[in-house]
Amino acid sequence: MKTLISAVGGAAAVAGCVAGLLWLGPSPARPGATAPAAAASTTGTDNAGGGSRDTAGSGSRDTAGPGDTVDAARRRTEAYPDDPTAWTGLARAAIERARTTLDAGPLDTADQALRRSLALDGSRNYGAVTGRGMLANARHEFAEAREHALRGTRMAPDRPDAYAVLADAEIQLGHYPAARAAVQRLLDIAPASAAYSRAAYDLETHGRRTDAAIALRRAVDSAATPDERAFAEARLGDLLGSGGDLDEAERHYRRALDTVPDHPYGQAGIARVTAARGETDAARALYGKLVARTPLPQFLLEAVELRRASGVPGQGGEGAALAAQVRLARADGGPVDPHLALYAADHGDPQVAVELMRREWQHTRGVVVADALGWALHRAGRSEEALPYAVRAAGTGWRKALFRYHRGAIERELGMPEAAGHLREATAVNPYFTPPSPRAERGH
């Protein structure tokens, strides 16, 4: 079967960090902890030997919220306590709840449920094996996730869930050819929203923005749940907005919000578009409402940068929240959202940013973390050490304005002649791009 990566123009080249994975917000159980979860869910919960067989990302066509789904799954474990598929179902529902609510708290429930499922059936339990991989990805244990995913593909080579887990893990490990192969296999087996979303991010990360938009439109069309559709619409808005097409970006963000009211990435997109149009007071109000409910580092940092760009003194409550999350991240020892490091680099202590990204680099070798680590090193006065990471971040060809700016600023500090070209490319890629902070331009 000729599928998207091989069929949509040009050579196949894929990778990612946003569509494959989403960052979760503070967990009530572990304050300040952050972790990613699969952006497009995988749902198969049966054992390899039998039972129902869902396709990756197919989900359920009912409109029950994530809390309802977890409650229903929990009731099933109470009714059938010796059924491993019931426990796997609870784990998958909890992981999905973490993904849709951007809260890492349910991951502990998922862990306990998967352990129970494997205790009941440790030999043919495909659903629990792939569930362990999903959970490991969510906790940034990407090497472990890869092991679970590969085991799943050996158990059932023609089932999709393990390939989705494998693609996400390989992307974060920086194994882009392997990620591409996993995404292609996922497309071959189950050409649904989960596969198209991952393919889109792969394509975007390698500079194929037009092809990525085609894939995201297919993700929208094939979405089986409101959450899948809203996610794909918001991602399409991000893609178009990153190239400066504000009107089209807004249209897709509003579609996301029409599908799932208060969708956080749809709301953030509207705030971003409003700010790009120069309506700073309205944009600040939108960010205020958003971060009051969903204080993700990305949203908080965008709000801080908007305050700076509009001449409002200080960092406000958003800066205080980010500073608190930085402190918690240092103490927690868990996954680090790169936005926290970018905040520390530009608005706090660059040495702390280096510390955080060095720690994350031990687990994650994707281009987003490479860019953040390089920038942290540059801001800490270590531009020579920073340059290889900036070059690595550019290695896939992603047309991302922030990456171009970071590389250009590092090269300028080093007196390299190519710096001016990369700095110009930042605004050529996105005419609405604004450097993150006047302090950053001094590279101190």
Coordinates of C-alpha atoms in Angstrom, one line a residue, residues 20-373:
G20 CA 4.0 13.0 18.8
L21 CA 4.1 14.1 22.4
L22 CA 2.4 16.8 24.5
W23 CA 3.7 18.2 27.7
L24 CA 1.5 17.7 30.7
G25 CA 1.0 20.3 33.4
P26 CA 1.5 20.1 37.2
S27 CA 0.3 16.9 38.8
P28 CA -1.7 17.1 42.0
A29 CA 0.2 14.1 43.2
R30 CA 3.6 15.5 42.2
P31 CA 3.5 19.3 42.2
G32 CA 5.3 20.8 39.3
A33 CA 6.0 17.5 37.6
T34 CA 5.7 17.6 33.8
A35 CA 5.7 14.8 31.3
P36 CA 4.5 14.2 27.7
A37 CA 1.8 11.9 26.5
A38 CA 0.9 10.7 23.0
A39 CA -0.8 13.4 21.1
A40 CA -2.9 11.0 19.1
S41 CA -4.0 8.1 21.3
T42 CA -3.6 4.4 20.7
T43 CA -6.5 2.4 22.1
G44 CA -6.1 -1.4 21.7
T45 CA -6.4 -3.0 25.1
D46 CA -6.9 -6.7 24.3
N47 CA -4.3 -9.5 24.7
A48 CA -2.4 -10.7 21.7
G49 CA -4.3 -13.9 21.7
G50 CA -7.8 -12.6 21.2
G51 CA -10.5 -10.1 22.0
S52 CA -11.5 -7.0 20.2
R53 CA -8.9 -5.2 18.0
D54 CA -8.9 -1.5 17.9
T55 CA -6.8 0.5 15.4
A56 CA -4.3 3.1 16.5
G57 CA -6.0 6.3 17.5
S58 CA -9.4 5.0 16.6
G59 CA -10.7 5.6 20.1
S60 CA -14.4 5.4 20.9
R61 CA -17.1 7.3 19.0
D62 CA -19.0 8.3 22.1
T63 CA -18.5 11.7 23.6
A64 CA -17.8 10.7 27.2
G65 CA -15.2 12.9 28.8
P66 CA -11.9 11.5 30.0
G67 CA -13.1 11.3 33.6
D68 CA -16.2 9.4 32.6
T69 CA -14.0 6.9 30.6
V70 CA -11.7 6.3 33.6
D71 CA -14.7 5.8 35.9
A72 CA -16.2 3.3 33.5
A73 CA -12.9 1.5 33.2
R74 CA -12.5 1.4 36.9
R75 CA -16.0 -0.1 37.3
R76 CA -15.0 -2.8 34.9
T77 CA -12.0 -3.8 37.0
E78 CA -14.3 -4.0 40.0
A79 CA -16.7 -6.3 38.1
Y80 CA -13.9 -8.4 36.5
P81 CA -10.9 -8.1 38.9
D82 CA -9.1 -11.1 37.3
D83 CA -9.4 -9.9 33.7
P84 CA -6.1 -8.5 32.5
T85 CA -7.8 -6.6 29.7
A86 CA -10.0 -4.7 32.2
W87 CA -6.9 -3.5 33.9
T88 CA -5.2 -2.5 30.7
G89 CA -8.4 -0.7 29.7
L90 CA -8.1 1.3 33.0
A91 CA -4.5 2.1 32.3
R92 CA -5.3 3.4 28.7
A93 CA -8.1 5.5 30.0
A94 CA -5.9 7.0 32.6
I95 CA -3.2 7.8 30.1
E96 CA -5.8 9.4 27.8
R97 CA -7.1 11.4 30.7
A98 CA -3.6 12.7 31.4
R99 CA -3.2 13.6 27.7
T100 CA -6.5 15.4 27.3
T101 CA -6.4 17.3 30.7
L102 CA -2.7 18.0 30.5
D103 CA -2.3 16.7 34.0
A104 CA 0.2 14.0 34.9
G105 CA -1.6 12.8 38.0
P106 CA -3.5 9.9 36.3
L107 CA -0.2 8.3 35.2
D108 CA 0.2 6.7 38.7
T109 CA -3.2 5.1 38.2
A110 CA -2.1 3.8 34.8
D111 CA 1.1 2.4 36.3
Q112 CA -0.7 0.4 39.0
A113 CA -3.3 -0.9 36.5
L114 CA -0.6 -2.1 34.1
R115 CA 1.3 -3.9 36.8
R116 CA -1.9 -5.7 37.8
S117 CA -2.7 -6.6 34.2
L118 CA 0.8 -8.1 33.7
A119 CA 0.6 -9.9 37.0
L120 CA -2.5 -11.6 35.7
D121 CA -1.0 -12.3 32.2
G122 CA 2.6 -11.7 31.6
S123 CA 3.1 -13.7 28.5
R124 CA 0.6 -12.7 25.8
N125 CA -0.5 -9.4 27.0
Y126 CA 0.0 -7.1 24.0
G127 CA -2.2 -4.4 25.4
A128 CA -0.3 -4.1 28.7
V129 CA 3.1 -4.3 26.9
T130 CA 2.2 -1.4 24.6
G131 CA 0.6 0.4 27.6
R132 CA 3.9 0.2 29.4
G133 CA 5.5 1.8 26.4
M134 CA 2.9 4.6 26.4
L135 CA 3.4 5.2 30.1
A136 CA 7.2 5.2 29.7
N137 CA 6.9 7.8 26.9
A138 CA 4.8 9.9 29.1
R139 CA 7.4 9.8 31.8
H140 CA 10.3 10.6 29.4
E141 CA 11.7 7.1 29.8
F142 CA 12.1 6.8 26.1
A143 CA 14.7 4.1 25.9
E144 CA 12.4 1.9 28.1
A145 CA 9.4 2.9 25.9
R146 CA 11.3 1.8 22.8
E147 CA 12.0 -1.6 24.4
H148 CA 8.3 -2.2 25.2
A149 CA 7.3 -1.0 21.7
L150 CA 9.8 -3.4 20.0
R151 CA 8.5 -6.2 22.1
G152 CA 5.0 -5.3 21.0
T153 CA 5.9 -5.3 17.3
R154 CA 7.4 -8.7 17.7
M155 CA 4.3 -10.0 19.5
A156 CA 1.9 -8.7 16.8
P157 CA 3.6 -7.3 13.7
D158 CA 0.3 -6.3 12.1
R159 CA -1.2 -4.4 15.0
P160 CA -0.7 -0.6 15.1
D161 CA -0.4 0.4 18.8
A162 CA 3.2 -0.6 19.3
Y163 CA 4.3 1.3 16.2
A164 CA 2.8 4.5 17.5
V165 CA 4.6 4.0 20.8
L166 CA 7.8 3.2 18.9
A167 CA 7.5 6.3 16.7
D168 CA 7.1 8.6 19.7
A169 CA 10.1 7.0 21.5
E170 CA 12.4 7.0 18.5
I171 CA 11.6 10.7 17.8
Q172 CA 12.5 11.7 21.3
L173 CA 15.7 9.6 21.2
G174 CA 16.7 11.5 18.0
H175 CA 16.5 8.3 15.9
Y176 CA 14.7 10.0 13.0
P177 CA 15.1 7.3 10.3
A178 CA 13.7 4.7 12.8
A179 CA 10.9 7.0 13.7
R180 CA 10.1 7.5 10.0
A181 CA 9.9 3.7 9.5
A182 CA 7.6 3.3 12.5
V183 CA 5.3 6.1 11.2
Q184 CA 5.2 4.6 7.8
R185 CA 4.3 1.2 9.2
L186 CA 1.6 2.8 11.3
L187 CA 0.2 4.4 8.2
D188 CA 0.3 1.1 6.3
I189 CA -1.6 -0.7 9.1
A190 CA -4.0 2.0 10.3
P191 CA -4.2 5.1 8.2
A192 CA -6.2 7.0 10.8
S193 CA -5.9 10.3 12.7
A194 CA -3.1 9.0 15.1
A195 CA -1.0 8.0 12.1
Y196 CA -1.6 11.2 10.1
S197 CA -0.8 13.4 13.1
R198 CA 2.5 11.7 13.6
A199 CA 3.3 11.8 9.9
A200 CA 2.5 15.5 9.8
Y201 CA 4.9 16.3 12.5
D202 CA 7.5 14.2 10.9
L203 CA 7.0 16.1 7.6
E204 CA 7.0 19.5 9.3
T205 CA 10.2 18.8 11.2
H206 CA 11.9 18.0 8.0
G207 CA 10.8 21.2 6.3
R208 CA 7.9 19.7 4.3
R209 CA 5.3 22.2 5.5
T210 CA 2.9 21.8 2.6
D211 CA 2.9 18.0 2.9
A212 CA 2.5 18.3 6.7
A213 CA -0.7 20.4 6.1
I214 CA -2.1 17.7 3.8
A215 CA -1.4 15.1 6.5
L216 CA -3.1 17.2 9.2
R217 CA -6.2 17.7 7.0
R218 CA -6.4 13.9 6.7
A219 CA -6.0 13.7 10.5
V220 CA -9.0 16.0 10.8
D221 CA -11.1 14.1 8.3
S222 CA -10.3 10.7 9.9
A223 CA -10.7 11.8 13.6
A224 CA -12.9 9.4 15.5
T225 CA -13.3 11.6 18.6
P226 CA -13.8 15.3 19.3
D227 CA -10.4 15.4 21.1
E228 CA -8.6 13.9 18.0
R229 CA -10.3 16.4 15.7
A230 CA -9.6 19.4 17.9
F231 CA -6.0 18.4 18.3
A232 CA -5.5 18.0 14.6
E233 CA -7.3 21.4 13.9
A234 CA -5.1 23.1 16.5
R235 CA -1.9 21.6 15.1
L236 CA -3.0 22.8 11.6
G237 CA -3.4 26.2 13.1
D238 CA 0.1 26.0 14.6
L239 CA 1.5 24.9 11.3
L240 CA -0.1 27.7 9.3
G241 CA 0.6 30.3 11.9
S242 CA 4.3 29.4 12.1
G243 CA 4.5 30.5 8.4
G244 CA 2.7 33.8 9.0
D245 CA -0.8 32.9 7.7
L246 CA -2.8 34.3 10.6
D247 CA -6.2 34.2 9.0
E248 CA -6.0 30.5 8.1
A249 CA -4.4 29.7 11.5
E250 CA -7.3 31.5 13.3
R251 CA -9.8 29.6 11.3
H252 CA -8.4 26.2 12.4
Y253 CA -8.0 27.3 16.0
R254 CA -11.7 28.3 16.1
R255 CA -12.6 25.0 14.6
A256 CA -10.7 23.3 17.4
L257 CA -12.7 25.4 19.9
D258 CA -16.0 24.6 18.1
T259 CA -15.2 20.9 18.4
V260 CA -13.9 21.0 22.0
P261 CA -14.8 24.2 23.9
D262 CA -11.9 25.6 25.9
H263 CA -9.4 23.4 24.1
P264 CA -6.2 24.8 25.5
Y265 CA -4.2 24.7 22.3
G266 CA -7.0 26.3 20.4
Q267 CA -7.2 29.1 23.0
A268 CA -3.5 29.6 23.0
G269 CA -3.5 29.8 19.2
I270 CA -6.2 32.5 19.3
A271 CA -4.2 34.4 21.8
R272 CA -1.0 34.1 19.7
V273 CA -2.8 35.3 16.5
T274 CA -4.3 38.2 18.4
A275 CA -0.9 39.2 19.7
A276 CA 0.6 38.9 16.2
R277 CA -2.0 41.4 14.9
G278 CA -0.9 43.9 17.5
E279 CA -4.0 43.6 19.7
T280 CA -1.8 43.3 22.8
D281 CA -4.4 44.2 25.5
A282 CA -6.9 41.6 24.1
A283 CA -4.1 39.0 23.7
R284 CA -3.0 39.6 27.3
A285 CA -6.5 39.1 28.5
L286 CA -6.8 35.8 26.6
Y287 CA -3.5 34.5 28.0
G288 CA -4.7 35.5 31.5
K289 CA -7.7 33.3 31.2
L290 CA -5.8 30.5 29.6
V291 CA -3.0 30.3 32.2
A292 CA -5.4 30.6 35.1
R293 CA -6.8 27.3 34.0
T294 CA -3.9 25.6 32.2
P295 CA -0.5 26.9 33.5
L296 CA 1.7 25.1 31.0
P297 CA 5.2 26.5 30.7
Q298 CA 4.7 27.2 27.0
F299 CA 1.6 29.4 27.6
L300 CA 3.2 31.1 30.6
L301 CA 6.3 31.9 28.7
E302 CA 4.3 33.3 25.7
A303 CA 2.4 35.5 28.2
V304 CA 5.7 36.8 29.7
E305 CA 7.2 37.6 26.3
L306 CA 4.0 39.4 25.3
R307 CA 4.3 41.6 28.4
R308 CA 7.8 42.4 27.4
A309 CA 6.9 43.1 23.8
S310 CA 4.1 45.4 24.8
G311 CA 6.2 47.4 27.2
V312 CA 4.5 46.2 30.4
P313 CA 7.1 46.2 33.2
G314 CA 7.9 43.1 35.2
Q315 CA 6.9 39.5 34.5
G316 CA 3.6 39.5 36.3
G317 CA 2.0 36.4 37.8
E318 CA 3.1 34.4 34.8
G319 CA 6.7 35.0 35.5
A320 CA 6.2 34.1 39.2
A321 CA 4.5 30.8 38.1
L322 CA 7.3 30.0 35.8
A323 CA 10.0 30.7 38.4
A324 CA 8.1 28.4 40.8
Q325 CA 7.9 25.7 38.2
V326 CA 11.7 26.0 37.6
R327 CA 12.4 25.5 41.3
L328 CA 10.1 22.5 41.4
A329 CA 11.7 21.0 38.3
R330 CA 15.1 21.3 39.9
A331 CA 13.9 19.7 43.1
D332 CA 11.7 17.0 41.5
G333 CA 14.4 15.5 39.3
G334 CA 11.9 14.5 36.7
P335 CA 11.2 15.5 33.1
V336 CA 11.9 19.1 32.1
D337 CA 9.7 21.0 29.7
P338 CA 12.2 23.0 27.4
H339 CA 10.0 26.1 27.9
L340 CA 11.1 26.2 31.5
A341 CA 14.8 26.2 30.4
L342 CA 14.1 28.9 27.8
Y343 CA 12.5 31.0 30.6
A344 CA 15.4 30.5 32.9
A345 CA 17.8 31.3 30.1
D346 CA 16.2 34.6 29.1
H347 CA 14.5 35.7 32.3
G348 CA 16.2 33.9 35.2
D349 CA 19.5 32.1 35.7
P350 CA 21.0 30.7 32.5
Q351 CA 23.2 28.3 34.6
V352 CA 20.0 26.8 35.9
A353 CA 18.7 26.4 32.4
V354 CA 21.9 24.5 31.5
E355 CA 21.5 22.3 34.5
L356 CA 17.9 21.5 33.6
M357 CA 18.6 20.8 29.9
R358 CA 21.7 18.8 30.6
R359 CA 19.5 16.5 32.7
E360 CA 16.8 16.3 30.1
W361 CA 19.4 15.6 27.4
Q362 CA 20.3 12.3 29.2
H363 CA 16.8 11.0 28.2
T364 CA 15.8 13.1 25.2
R365 CA 17.9 13.7 22.1
G366 CA 15.4 15.4 19.8
V367 CA 15.8 18.7 18.0
V368 CA 13.6 20.7 20.5
V369 CA 15.8 19.7 23.4
A370 CA 19.0 20.3 21.4
D371 CA 17.8 23.8 20.6
A372 CA 16.9 24.6 24.2
L373 CA 20.2 23.2 25.5

